[in-house]
């Protein structure tokens, strides 16, 4: 069940009414209802995998209990924790990576092993990571003994279940222990507004741009070498598609959380405004960065063993972060590229600690960062290396230059004088529409406040990385429950509702 | 404080609901998809066929269902067929459908209507492993799920799309602007799902002409990267895919007392050359053999099923195209869409009332199959030799497709 579907809206309405009705009478009944709704939400996709989710939750809760008891008794928790982490990784390894490993082995050693056809359970990467974190923190003595119902809700809470954010037990369990069913009107107003903004980003922007990315990358997958203009159109279209897709999804998750009185952690904060890659990763998929830092990078040694080891740890962390996104070498390449970028960024900072604040320097930093991110997205989107290289080559002009007639007509010079062709092989790009979406899209990313800033008077998220600036003064554009905002939100909501029928999955749906 | 939020919510939700209610009400009144009132025909674009036809089938309550690709969608005259058979007929054929999609839509119609006869046009390209279902196909709108169980909420799947969507909004505007005006160059359906070949007629009469349409059609099938024959792999993957198990499923519907008429769609002799060009001739023959064996096995068990082949060199399929002045009297619009003038002949053959001398179709049985394939092989080779002008154009198009592939 996708957030951007009619069936989800019906589900949400029923869940919300039931929750409000029950939790006013009995808190535990409200939570039980929410768990039941979350399980229904998960089971809607594939009922048989509900057992897997429940098995994983029960197993991890039980194991956490054993670890906690061992710790209280002064016994070692290493073997129990190792077993728990291995079991979780084994689960995700089998369902998500078995086929990938077998294919790789077949390719490298010609083993000829049959490739298992396993349906990837929805959200397995999310609920596995959340529970590994819980086990590790239990072994560290950093968890409180909680009720099973709260733990179950922590893992299965449907707004964050299928595509994050990767919530941390320290943030969520205290909220689930004391849900805020009071202030319903306030919670609902804020929640509905954020949800509508997210829905609009998804169906009104991301889905509109998506065909222009698809046409280029699909053509490349079929062996077509896109020209300079086509390759950049495809790469930038995908850069914006994934931005608005993920940003929209994150907003919807936050909005849904608010409707049930739960604040989720910040996951996305205008990453394309970043002026370096370190900052980019403080703004993009923040909860994944946090997980990788706390449970992988630090476990590998972090920065405790000198600079070279630190860079190796950083690179390994990003490689595995790439693999987390998908079982394919293009994802590994994407992670590797970001690892390389981060090493360069840290190295640069070590060499030149003074940071210039001049306009030129800031603009150049932003541009280099943005292009680096766009290049990495090519590998993330491409179905394989050859097609990624075709697009990549096109971006450097290696496949020739071709403009659409409309675009060429808008240029102040005649591009054919410089050898450019005027016929595009991809008819979908033979208009000015992709440009009319891409340019405003970039402007929105760079110039407008994001949803969190727009709503920040109400502290809509938990902010684990402290990137959200504090509220210093009242801003005219900031949301408040006023008549004009209700009308504007309604208009945005109507547009989003009319675009709902084209069901398209979130890009982060099956990670 | 709470009052402010309550007012905000009331204004927001009531504005949202009111505007959406107006759009839904308008969609019902204007009825752009011809779902709520009687219309003589629906004029629209092919992209909505997958959305609308399964819903029309529910209200049509057909006893005879026709399915297949665009070849079947354009070809049958549902009204005359209904008169001939004396039963309500519905055409659920869809452009570009693979066999999986064809089968799923038939299952849907069988589940919602008292179907006793199924006529299914089969095309070789439908069984290509790399050919996915077409955009717009949705399992949710079909009354039977993939696993064979009933889907009781199928009717709700497209309520949003037909009543309150941007497409519905645009279609309403189009309906207001164009309804009851002559638009013969657009796809026009009657409410039995039959697509009037006005598009082809318009092309023939106005601009492109038959030879251009043949060139364009061949260009598609000779293209190296369109997922039709450029990359062809006979599908042997497990369901859901385009494999031969879909034929078994269709036969199992016939085992429940229905009649199943399978036919291999007629294609022009030039189209048969396409199979040779892609080295798919033996695969094409093998496909016919598997179909024949499956049908014969079912027939032996008393199932009312038959398989008729129109895709061979015959009087119907061998007329010259490029050797004559551009005209409209060849039996095809392009290499694979039969001209509407041929409707009565083919419909009669399908219903077993065709002429016995010089037949344009053959009932395939294991006993005669090898002879039939051998005779077609020889006839095709002969046609190739005796039509140098046709083959010169064909070779020119093969070269053009190869050049295009090399450029890419």
mmCIF file of C-alpha atoms in Angstrom, chain B residues 20-30 163:
data_model
loop_
_atom_site.group_PDB
_atom_site.id
_atom_site.type_symbol
_atom_site.label_atom_id
_atom_site.label_comp_id
_atom_site.label_asym_id
_atom_site.label_seq_id
_atom_site.Cartn_x
_atom_site.Cartn_y
_atom_site.Cartn_z
ATOM 1 C CA UNK B 20 -13.346 17.008 -5.211
ATOM 2 C CA UNK B 21 -17.101 16.430 -4.914
ATOM 3 C CA UNK B 22 -17.707 18.900 -7.753
ATOM 4 C CA UNK B 23 -15.115 17.095 -9.909
ATOM 5 C CA UNK B 24 -16.619 13.688 -9.104
ATOM 6 C CA UNK B 25 -20.136 14.966 -9.818
ATOM 7 C CA UNK B 26 -19.000 16.444 -13.129
ATOM 8 C CA UNK B 27 -17.302 13.170 -14.062
ATOM 9 C CA UNK B 28 -20.563 11.318 -13.497
ATOM 10 C CA UNK B 29 -22.645 13.859 -15.426
ATOM 11 C CA UNK B 30 -20.243 14.370 -18.340
ATOM 12 C CA UNK B 163 -13.876 10.072 -11.140
#
